[in-house]
CSV table of C-alpha atoms and ligand atoms in Angstrom, one decimal:
chain,number,residue,atom,x,y,z
A,574,MET,CA,0.0,0.0,0.0
A,575,LEU,CA,1.2,3.5,-0.8
A,576,ARG,CA,2.0,5.9,2.0
A,577,MET,CA,2.6,9.6,1.5
A,578,VAL,CA,5.5,9.6,3.9
A,579,ASP,CA,7.4,7.1,1.8
A,580,ILE,CA,6.7,9.1,-1.4
A,581,ILE,CA,8.1,12.3,0.3
A,582,GLU,CA,11.2,10.4,1.5
A,583,LYS,CA,11.8,9.0,-2.0
A,584,LYS,CA,11.6,12.4,-3.6
A,585,ARG,CA,13.7,13.9,-0.8
A,586,ASP,CA,16.4,11.4,-1.6
A,587,GLY,CA,16.4,12.3,-5.3
A,588,GLU,CA,14.7,9.1,-6.5
A,589,ILE,CA,12.3,9.0,-9.5
A,590,LEU,CA,8.6,8.5,-8.7
A,591,SER,CA,6.3,6.2,-10.5
A,592,LYS,CA,3.0,7.2,-12.2
A,593,GLU,CA,1.1,5.5,-9.3
A,594,GLU,CA,2.9,7.4,-6.7
A,595,ILE,CA,2.3,10.8,-8.4
A,596,GLU,CA,-1.4,9.9,-9.0
A,597,PHE,CA,-1.7,8.9,-5.3
A,598,PHE,CA,-0.4,12.3,-4.2
A,599,VAL,CA,-2.6,14.3,-6.6
A,600,THR,CA,-5.8,12.4,-5.9
A,601,GLY,CA,-5.2,12.3,-2.1
A,602,TYR,CA,-4.3,16.0,-1.9
A,603,THR,CA,-7.4,17.0,-4.0
A,604,ASP,CA,-9.8,14.9,-1.9
A,605,GLY,CA,-8.3,16.1,1.4
A,606,SER,CA,-7.0,12.7,2.5
A,607,ILE,CA,-3.4,14.0,2.3
A,608,PRO,CA,-2.9,17.0,4.7
A,609,ASP,CA,-1.2,20.3,3.8
A,610,TYR,CA,1.8,19.5,5.9
A,611,GLN,CA,2.7,16.4,3.9
A,612,ALA,CA,1.9,18.2,0.6
A,613,SER,CA,4.2,21.1,1.7
A,614,ALA,CA,7.1,18.8,2.5
A,615,PHE,CA,6.6,17.0,-0.8
A,616,LEU,CA,6.5,20.3,-2.8
A,617,MET,CA,9.7,21.4,-1.1
A,618,ALA,CA,11.3,18.0,-2.0
A,619,ILE,CA,10.3,18.6,-5.6
A,620,TYR,CA,11.7,22.2,-5.4
A,621,PHE,CA,15.2,20.8,-4.5
A,622,GLN,CA,15.3,17.5,-6.3
A,623,LYS,CA,13.3,18.5,-9.5
A,624,MET,CA,11.5,16.0,-11.7
A,625,THR,CA,12.2,14.1,-14.9
A,626,ALA,CA,10.2,14.9,-18.0
A,627,GLU,CA,8.3,11.6,-17.4
A,628,GLU,CA,7.4,12.5,-13.8
A,629,GLN,CA,6.3,16.0,-14.9
A,630,GLY,CA,4.1,14.3,-17.6
A,631,TYR,CA,2.4,12.2,-14.9
A,632,LEU,CA,1.9,15.1,-12.6
A,633,THR,CA,0.5,17.2,-15.4
A,634,MET,CA,-2.0,14.5,-16.5
A,635,ALA,CA,-3.1,13.8,-12.9
A,636,MET,CA,-3.8,17.5,-12.3
A,637,ALA,CA,-5.6,17.8,-15.7
A,638,GLU,CA,-7.8,14.8,-14.7
A,639,SER,CA,-8.6,16.1,-11.2
A,640,GLY,CA,-11.7,18.0,-12.4
A,641,ASP,CA,-13.7,18.9,-15.5
A,642,GLN,CA,-12.1,18.2,-18.8
A,643,ILE,CA,-13.5,19.8,-21.9
A,644,ASP,CA,-14.1,17.5,-24.8
A,645,LEU,CA,-13.5,19.3,-28.1
A,646,SER,CA,-13.7,16.2,-30.3
A,647,ALA,CA,-16.9,17.5,-31.9
A,648,ILE,CA,-14.9,20.3,-33.4
A,649,GLU,CA,-13.3,19.5,-36.7
A,650,GLY,CA,-9.6,20.1,-37.2
A,651,VAL,CA,-6.6,20.5,-34.9
A,652,LYS,CA,-7.5,22.6,-31.8
A,653,VAL,CA,-4.5,24.7,-31.1
A,654,ASP,CA,-4.3,26.8,-27.9
A,655,LYS,CA,-1.8,29.5,-27.2
A,656,HIS,CA,-0.5,30.3,-23.7
A,657,SER,CA,1.5,33.3,-22.6
A,658,THR,CA,3.2,33.2,-19.3
A,659,GLY,CA,2.0,36.6,-18.3
A,660,GLY,CA,3.3,40.1,-18.7
A,661,VAL,CA,2.2,43.7,-18.9
A,662,GLY,CA,-0.2,44.9,-21.5
A,663,ASP,CA,-0.1,41.6,-23.4
A,664,THR,CA,-2.9,41.9,-26.0
A,665,THR,CA,-1.8,38.9,-28.1
A,666,THR,CA,-4.8,36.6,-27.4
A,667,LEU,CA,-7.3,39.2,-28.5
A,668,ILE,CA,-5.5,39.5,-31.8
A,669,LEU,CA,-4.4,36.0,-32.4
A,670,ALA,CA,-7.8,34.4,-31.9
A,671,PRO,CA,-9.5,36.1,-34.9
A,672,LEU,CA,-6.3,36.2,-36.9
A,673,VAL,CA,-5.7,32.4,-36.9
A,674,ALA,CA,-9.4,31.7,-37.1
A,675,ALA,CA,-9.6,33.7,-40.3
A,676,CYS,CA,-6.9,31.3,-41.7
A,677,GLY,CA,-9.2,28.3,-40.8
A,678,VAL,CA,-7.7,27.3,-37.5
A,679,PRO,CA,-10.5,26.4,-35.0
A,680,VAL,CA,-10.2,28.6,-31.9
A,681,ALA,CA,-12.1,27.2,-29.0
A,682,LYS,CA,-10.7,29.3,-26.2
A,683,MET,CA,-11.4,29.0,-22.5
A,684,SER,CA,-10.4,32.1,-20.7
A,685,GLY,CA,-10.2,33.3,-17.1
A,686,ARG,CA,-10.1,36.6,-15.3
A,687,GLY,CA,-7.2,36.3,-12.9
A,688,LEU,CA,-5.2,38.8,-11.0
A,689,GLY,CA,-2.8,41.3,-12.4
A,690,HIS,CA,-2.0,44.7,-13.8
A,691,THR,CA,-4.9,44.5,-16.2
A,692,GLY,CA,-7.8,42.0,-16.4
A,693,GLY,CA,-7.6,38.7,-18.2
A,694,THR,CA,-8.8,38.2,-21.8
A,695,LEU,CA,-12.4,37.8,-20.4
A,696,ASP,CA,-12.3,41.2,-18.8
A,697,LYS,CA,-10.9,42.8,-21.9
A,698,LEU,CA,-13.7,41.3,-24.0
A,699,GLU,CA,-16.3,42.5,-21.5
A,700,ALA,CA,-15.1,46.0,-22.3
A,701,ILE,CA,-17.3,45.5,-25.4
A,702,GLU,CA,-20.9,46.4,-24.5
A,703,GLY,CA,-23.1,43.3,-24.3
A,704,PHE,CA,-20.3,40.7,-24.8
A,705,HIS,CA,-20.8,37.7,-22.7
A,706,VAL,CA,-18.9,34.4,-22.1
A,707,GLU,CA,-21.5,32.5,-20.1
A,708,ILE,CA,-22.5,30.2,-23.0
A,709,SER,CA,-23.2,26.5,-22.8
A,710,THR,CA,-20.7,24.0,-23.9
A,711,GLU,CA,-23.0,23.0,-26.8
A,712,GLN,CA,-23.3,26.6,-28.0
A,713,PHE,CA,-19.5,27.0,-27.6
A,714,ILE,CA,-18.8,24.0,-29.8
A,715,GLN,CA,-21.5,25.0,-32.4
A,716,GLN,CA,-20.1,28.5,-32.7
A,717,VAL,CA,-16.6,27.2,-33.3
A,718,ASN,CA,-17.9,24.9,-36.0
A,719,ASP,CA,-19.9,27.7,-37.6
A,720,LEU,CA,-17.5,30.6,-37.1
A,721,LYS,CA,-14.2,29.0,-36.2
A,722,ILE,CA,-14.0,31.1,-33.0
A,723,ALA,CA,-15.6,31.2,-29.6
A,724,VAL,CA,-14.5,32.1,-26.1
A,725,ILE,CA,-16.1,30.6,-23.0
A,726,GLY,CA,-15.5,31.5,-19.3
A,727,GLN,CA,-13.3,29.1,-17.3
A,728,SER,CA,-15.2,26.2,-15.7
A,729,GLY,CA,-15.2,26.6,-11.9
A,730,ASN,CA,-14.0,23.0,-11.6
A,731,LEU,CA,-11.1,23.1,-14.0
A,732,THR,CA,-8.0,21.5,-12.5
A,733,PRO,CA,-9.0,21.7,-8.8
A,734,ALA,CA,-5.7,20.0,-7.9
A,735,ASP,CA,-3.7,22.9,-9.4
A,736,LYS,CA,-5.9,25.5,-7.6
A,737,LYS,CA,-5.2,23.8,-4.3
A,738,LEU,CA,-1.5,23.3,-4.9
A,739,TYR,CA,-1.0,26.8,-6.3
A,740,ALA,CA,-2.4,28.3,-3.1
A,741,LEU,CA,-0.2,26.0,-1.0
A,742,ARG,CA,2.9,26.9,-3.1
A,743,ASP,CA,2.2,30.5,-2.6
A,744,VAL,CA,2.6,30.2,1.2
A,745,THR,CA,5.5,27.6,1.2
A,746,ALA,CA,8.0,29.4,-1.0
A,747,THR,CA,7.6,26.8,-3.7
A,748,VAL,CA,6.1,28.9,-6.5
A,749,ASP,CA,9.3,29.3,-8.5
A,750,SER,CA,10.0,25.7,-9.3
A,751,ILE,CA,10.2,24.9,-13.0
A,752,PRO,CA,8.6,21.4,-12.8
A,753,LEU,CA,5.8,22.9,-10.7
A,754,ILE,CA,5.1,25.9,-12.9
A,755,ALA,CA,5.4,23.8,-16.1
A,756,SER,CA,2.9,21.2,-14.9
A,757,SER,CA,0.6,23.8,-13.5
A,758,ILE,CA,0.3,25.6,-16.8
A,759,MET,CA,0.2,22.5,-19.0
A,760,SER,CA,-2.5,20.8,-16.9
A,761,LYS,CA,-4.9,23.7,-17.5
A,762,LYS,CA,-4.2,23.6,-21.2
A,763,LEU,CA,-4.8,19.9,-21.4
A,764,ALA,CA,-8.0,20.1,-19.3
A,765,ALA,CA,-9.2,22.8,-21.7
A,766,GLY,CA,-9.0,20.3,-24.6
A,767,ALA,CA,-6.0,21.5,-26.6
A,768,ASP,CA,-4.6,19.1,-29.2
A,769,ALA,CA,-1.6,21.3,-29.8
A,770,ILE,CA,-0.1,24.1,-27.7
A,771,VAL,CA,1.9,27.1,-28.7
A,772,LEU,CA,3.7,28.7,-25.7
A,773,ASP,CA,4.8,32.3,-25.4
A,774,VAL,CA,7.3,32.4,-22.6
A,775,LYS,CA,8.0,35.9,-21.5
A,776,THR,CA,11.4,37.1,-20.3
A,777,GLY,CA,12.5,40.3,-18.6
A,778,ALA,CA,11.5,42.7,-15.9
A,779,GLY,CA,7.7,42.4,-16.5
A,780,ALA,CA,7.8,38.6,-16.7
A,781,PHE,CA,7.5,35.7,-14.3
A,782,MET,CA,10.9,34.6,-15.4
A,783,LYS,CA,13.4,37.5,-15.3
A,784,THR,CA,16.3,35.9,-17.1
A,785,LEU,CA,16.7,34.3,-20.5
A,786,GLU,CA,18.2,31.2,-19.0
A,787,ASP,CA,15.2,30.5,-16.7
A,788,SER,CA,12.7,31.3,-19.5
A,789,GLN,CA,14.5,28.8,-21.7
A,790,GLN,CA,14.3,26.1,-19.0
A,791,LEU,CA,10.6,26.7,-18.5
A,792,ALA,CA,10.0,26.6,-22.2
A,793,ASP,CA,12.0,23.3,-22.5
A,794,ALA,CA,10.1,21.8,-19.5
A,795,MET,CA,6.7,22.6,-21.0
A,796,MET,CA,7.7,21.3,-24.4
A,797,ALA,CA,8.9,18.1,-22.9
A,798,ILE,CA,5.7,17.6,-21.0
A,799,GLY,CA,3.6,18.3,-24.2
A,800,ASN,CA,5.6,15.7,-26.1
A,801,GLU,CA,5.4,13.3,-23.1
A,802,VAL,CA,1.6,13.4,-23.2
A,803,GLY,CA,1.2,13.4,-26.9
A,804,ARG,CA,0.3,17.0,-27.7
A,805,THR,CA,2.4,18.9,-30.2
A,806,THR,CA,4.0,21.8,-28.2
A,807,SER,CA,6.2,24.6,-29.5
A,808,ALA,CA,7.4,27.7,-27.8
A,809,VAL,CA,8.7,31.2,-28.4
A,810,ILE,CA,10.6,33.3,-25.8
A,811,SER,CA,9.6,36.9,-26.1
A,812,ASP,CA,10.8,40.1,-24.5
A,813,MET,CA,8.9,41.6,-21.6
A,814,SER,CA,11.6,44.1,-20.5
A,815,GLN,CA,9.0,46.7,-21.5
A,816,PRO,CA,5.2,46.3,-22.0
A,817,LEU,CA,4.2,44.8,-25.3
A,818,GLY,CA,2.6,47.3,-27.7
A,819,CYS,CA,1.5,50.7,-26.3
A,820,ALA,CA,-1.8,50.0,-24.5
A,821,ILE,CA,-2.1,48.7,-20.9
A,822,GLY,CA,-5.7,48.6,-19.9
A,823,ASN,CA,-8.8,46.7,-20.9
A,824,ALA,CA,-10.7,48.9,-23.4
A,825,LEU,CA,-7.4,50.4,-24.5
A,826,GLU,CA,-6.1,47.0,-25.4
A,827,VAL,CA,-9.3,46.1,-27.3
A,828,LYS,CA,-8.7,49.3,-29.4
A,829,GLU,CA,-5.1,48.2,-29.9
A,830,ALA,CA,-6.2,44.8,-31.0
A,831,ILE,CA,-8.5,46.4,-33.6
A,832,ASP,CA,-5.7,48.5,-34.9
A,833,THR,CA,-3.4,45.5,-35.1
A,834,LEU,CA,-6.0,43.4,-36.9
A,835,GLN,CA,-6.1,46.2,-39.5
A,836,GLY,CA,-2.3,46.2,-39.9
A,837,LYS,CA,-2.0,49.5,-38.0
A,838,GLY,CA,-0.8,48.2,-34.7
A,839,PRO,CA,2.5,48.7,-32.8
A,840,GLU,CA,5.5,47.0,-34.5
A,841,ASP,CA,6.4,44.7,-31.6
A,842,LEU,CA,2.9,43.5,-30.9
A,843,THR,CA,2.3,42.9,-34.6
A,844,GLU,CA,5.5,41.0,-35.0
A,845,LEU,CA,4.9,38.7,-32.0
A,846,CYS,CA,1.4,38.0,-33.3
A,847,LEU,CA,2.8,37.0,-36.7
A,848,VAL,CA,5.4,34.7,-35.1
A,849,LEU,CA,3.0,33.0,-32.7
A,850,GLY,CA,0.2,32.9,-35.3
A,851,SER,CA,2.7,31.1,-37.7
A,852,LYS,CA,3.4,28.5,-35.1
A,853,MET,CA,-0.3,28.0,-34.6
A,854,LEU,CA,-0.9,27.5,-38.3
A,855,LEU,CA,1.9,25.1,-38.5
A,856,ALA,CA,0.6,23.1,-35.5
A,857,ALA,CA,-2.9,23.0,-37.1
A,858,ASN,CA,-1.4,21.7,-40.4
A,859,LYS,CA,-2.7,24.8,-42.2
A,860,ALA,CA,0.8,25.6,-43.5
A,861,ASP,CA,4.0,23.7,-44.3
A,862,THR,CA,6.5,26.5,-43.6
A,863,GLU,CA,6.8,29.6,-41.5
A,864,GLU,CA,6.9,31.7,-44.6
A,865,SER,CA,3.7,30.4,-46.0
A,866,ALA,CA,2.0,30.7,-42.6
A,867,ARG,CA,3.1,34.3,-42.3
A,868,ALA,CA,1.9,35.0,-45.8
A,869,GLN,CA,-1.6,33.7,-45.0
A,870,LEU,CA,-1.7,35.8,-41.8
A,871,GLN,CA,-0.7,38.9,-43.7
A,872,GLU,CA,-3.3,38.2,-46.3
A,873,VAL,CA,-6.2,38.1,-43.8
A,874,ILE,CA,-5.0,41.3,-42.3
A,875,ASP,CA,-4.6,43.1,-45.6
A,876,ASP,CA,-8.0,42.0,-47.0
A,877,GLY,CA,-9.9,42.8,-43.8
A,878,GLU,CA,-11.0,39.2,-43.2
A,879,ALA,CA,-9.4,39.0,-39.7
A,880,LEU,CA,-11.1,42.2,-38.5
A,881,ARG,CA,-14.4,41.1,-40.1
A,882,LEU,CA,-14.3,37.9,-38.2
A,883,PHE,CA,-13.5,39.7,-35.0
A,884,GLY,CA,-16.8,41.6,-35.6
A,885,ALA,CA,-18.8,38.5,-36.4
A,886,PHE,CA,-17.4,36.8,-33.2
A,887,ILE,CA,-18.4,39.8,-31.1
A,888,GLN,CA,-21.9,39.8,-32.5
A,889,ALA,CA,-22.3,36.0,-32.0
A,890,GLN,CA,-21.6,36.5,-28.3
A,891,GLY,CA,-24.0,39.4,-27.9
A,892,GLY,CA,-21.5,42.3,-28.2
A,893,ASN,CA,-21.8,45.5,-30.1
A,894,GLU,CA,-19.7,44.8,-33.2
A,895,GLU,CA,-19.8,48.4,-34.3
A,896,ILE,CA,-16.8,49.0,-32.0
A,897,ILE,CA,-14.6,47.6,-34.8
A,898,THR,CA,-15.3,50.6,-37.0
A,899,ASN,CA,-16.0,53.0,-34.1
A,900,PRO,CA,-13.8,52.2,-31.1
A,901,ASN,CA,-15.1,55.3,-29.4
A,902,LEU,CA,-18.1,53.1,-28.4
A,903,LEU,CA,-15.7,51.4,-25.9
A,904,PRO,CA,-15.7,52.7,-22.3
A,905,GLN,CA,-14.0,56.0,-22.2
A,906,ALA,CA,-12.1,57.5,-19.3
A,907,LYS,CA,-12.9,61.0,-18.1
A,908,TYR,CA,-9.4,62.3,-18.0
A,909,GLN,CA,-6.3,62.1,-20.1
A,910,ILE,CA,-3.2,63.1,-18.2
A,911,ASP,CA,0.3,63.3,-19.6
A,912,VAL,CA,3.3,61.7,-17.9
A,913,VAL,CA,6.2,64.0,-19.1
A,914,ALA,CA,9.9,63.3,-19.3
A,915,LYS,CA,11.9,65.2,-16.7
A,916,GLN,CA,15.0,65.3,-18.9
A,917,SER,CA,15.9,64.9,-22.6
A,918,GLY,CA,17.6,61.7,-23.9
A,919,TYR,CA,17.0,58.2,-25.1
A,920,ILE,CA,14.7,55.7,-23.3
A,921,SER,CA,17.3,53.2,-22.0
A,922,GLY,CA,15.1,50.9,-20.0
A,923,MET,CA,11.9,50.5,-18.0
A,924,ASP,CA,10.7,48.4,-15.1
A,925,ALA,CA,7.8,46.9,-17.0
A,926,ASP,CA,6.3,45.5,-13.8
A,927,GLU,CA,6.2,48.9,-12.2
A,928,VAL,CA,4.5,50.4,-15.3
A,929,GLY,CA,2.0,47.6,-14.7
A,930,VAL,CA,1.5,48.7,-11.1
A,931,ALA,CA,0.9,52.3,-12.3
A,932,ALA,CA,-1.9,50.9,-14.5
A,933,MET,CA,-3.3,48.9,-11.6
A,934,LEU,CA,-3.4,52.0,-9.4
A,935,LEU,CA,-5.6,53.7,-12.0
A,936,GLY,CA,-8.0,50.7,-11.5
A,937,ALA,CA,-7.1,48.7,-14.6
A,938,GLY,CA,-6.4,45.4,-12.7
A,939,ARG,CA,-7.2,43.4,-9.6
A,940,ALA,CA,-5.0,42.9,-6.5
A,941,THR,CA,-7.6,40.5,-5.0
A,942,LYS,CA,-10.4,38.5,-6.6
A,943,GLU,CA,-13.0,40.8,-5.2
A,944,ASP,CA,-11.7,44.0,-6.8
A,945,VAL,CA,-13.8,45.6,-9.5
A,946,ILE,CA,-11.9,46.6,-12.6
A,947,ASP,CA,-12.5,49.9,-14.3
A,948,LEU,CA,-12.5,48.9,-18.0
A,949,ALA,CA,-12.0,52.4,-19.3
A,950,VAL,CA,-8.7,53.3,-17.6
A,951,GLY,CA,-5.1,52.5,-18.3
A,952,ILE,CA,-1.9,53.8,-20.0
A,953,MET,CA,-0.9,54.5,-23.5
A,954,LEU,CA,2.9,54.5,-23.9
A,955,LYS,CA,4.2,57.2,-26.2
A,956,LYS,CA,7.8,56.2,-26.0
A,957,LYS,CA,9.5,52.8,-25.9
A,958,ILE,CA,13.1,51.7,-25.3
A,959,GLY,CA,15.4,53.3,-27.9
A,960,ASP,CA,13.2,56.3,-28.6
A,961,TYR,CA,14.3,59.9,-28.1
A,962,VAL,CA,12.3,62.2,-25.8
A,963,GLU,CA,12.6,65.9,-25.1
A,964,LYS,CA,12.3,67.2,-21.6
A,965,GLY,CA,8.6,68.0,-21.0
A,966,GLU,CA,7.4,65.7,-23.8
A,967,PRO,CA,4.9,63.0,-22.8
A,968,LEU,CA,6.4,59.5,-22.1
A,969,ALA,CA,2.8,58.2,-21.7
A,970,VAL,CA,-0.8,59.3,-21.3
A,971,LEU,CA,-2.8,58.1,-18.4
A,972,TYR,CA,-6.5,57.4,-19.0
A,973,ALA,CA,-8.1,57.9,-15.6
A,974,ASN,CA,-11.5,58.4,-14.0
A,975,LYS,CA,-10.0,60.3,-11.1
A,976,GLU,CA,-8.0,63.6,-11.2
A,977,GLN,CA,-5.5,62.5,-8.4
A,978,VAL,CA,-3.0,60.2,-10.2
A,979,ASP,CA,0.3,61.3,-8.7
A,980,ASP,CA,1.2,57.8,-7.6
A,981,SER,CA,1.0,56.5,-11.1
A,982,ILE,CA,2.9,59.5,-12.5
A,983,ASN,CA,5.7,59.1,-10.0
A,984,LEU,CA,6.0,55.4,-10.6
A,985,MET,CA,6.3,55.9,-14.3
A,986,GLN,CA,8.8,58.7,-14.0
A,987,ASN,CA,10.9,56.8,-11.6
A,988,HIS,CA,10.9,53.5,-13.6
A,989,ILE,CA,11.3,54.7,-17.1
A,990,TYR,CA,15.1,55.4,-17.5
A,991,ILE,CA,16.5,58.1,-19.8
A,992,SER,CA,20.2,58.3,-20.9
A,993,ALA,CA,22.3,60.6,-23.1
A,994,GLU,CA,23.5,57.7,-25.3
A,995,LYS,CA,21.3,56.0,-27.9
A,996,VAL,CA,20.2,52.6,-26.8
A,997,ALA,CA,19.1,49.8,-29.1
A,998,SER,CA,15.5,48.5,-28.7
A,999,PRO,CA,15.5,45.0,-27.0
A,1000,THR,CA,15.4,41.8,-29.1
A,1001,LEU,CA,11.7,40.9,-29.3
A,1002,ILE,CA,12.0,37.2,-30.0
A,1003,HIS,CA,14.8,35.1,-28.5
A,1004,SER,CA,15.6,32.0,-30.6
A,1005,LEU,CA,15.0,28.6,-29.1
B,2120,URA,N1,1.1,30.3,-13.8
B,2120,URA,C1,0.5,29.2,-13.6
B,2120,URA,O1,-0.6,28.9,-14.1
B,2120,URA,N2,1.0,28.3,-12.7
B,2120,URA,C2,2.2,28.6,-12.1
B,2120,URA,O2,2.7,27.7,-11.4
B,2120,URA,C3,2.8,29.8,-12.4
B,2120,URA,C4,2.3,30.6,-13.3
B,2121,CA,CA1,-0.5,46.2,-25.2
């Protein structure tokens, strides 16, 4: 008979666990028969001794199977999901969903709200008047078959093992363990029904992983898990030393997504969407080479099909699709307040996470689950790393519903660095 104490001891001593042992832990911890103190000791043992790709595969599958699993088999074609490991002002999901759907890739997206500098994809979509994600699984599947794109709110019982373990990791100093992060992320993607997964692992000040080396290890671990459990998984490592694009905030990011779908978006955001979109087309067998994938994506931008589909998708889920031609119909903030440069020079760096905090202080994000987001507020960056700025010129514009925004202004002025020498803009995509 399996006993948790023996499993802890085995991992503590650096031995490799079996599928049965890992399943015993996940099942027992989820149903409450294994107490927090044993789970805590086990997590710490994993933190120090790590896990093989095979062990991580077992852990991922056990967590994916701990609650509801979405069956997408009624949808024709390869269901490709994209996951970004979090960052500041990351608008990619809003753009990629209609972009790849317009190229024929079925997008059956389950999205959450979450905590952070801005809301999650769901919050951003809810900046569109009338848009709702509370649709039945049947409607969801039907809409993907009809339109190639639908977004549904996350089931409350998706990967309960991960929910419980994540909360425990948070208070036992075991969050930043690569096997634990990788299995946590991958378990949710598998439970949400993905056949193939494209990962966007962020690196830099605004990311979970601050160094390229750690980001690379996380990407490798997640790709190994994907392959271990039979889902095609590819990854890109992308820069998060500054926010992606210019908009940080919910309605502002919807507007930025519309611009990008029309080919008028910020250069970095556009490029990352083309790179990730190409990987998604390849994974869905819609293209044989990156070049042909990219050409297809460019075509649906140029001929307006990607934006048209975004409108049809909004309409199908009850939203006012007129926002695609008239973004002023999105929630508007009362005040626009400049954050000016205190000296002339080149932007040499920023602390992206602090810029995110400045957006959160305006009300764009949640610190706790109960917080209510102000969908209208946020930040539009006017300068990015490498740009020249004159003293007194705006670095950014704050969109606010209150006049008193000194905290946000100070944060931005203190965390956007200006130097006399020209600085190159950071590499957006790091090769794998
Ligand atoms: N995001 C997750 O979903 N899980 C982790 O463990 C870390 C980040
Ligand atoms: Ca953005």
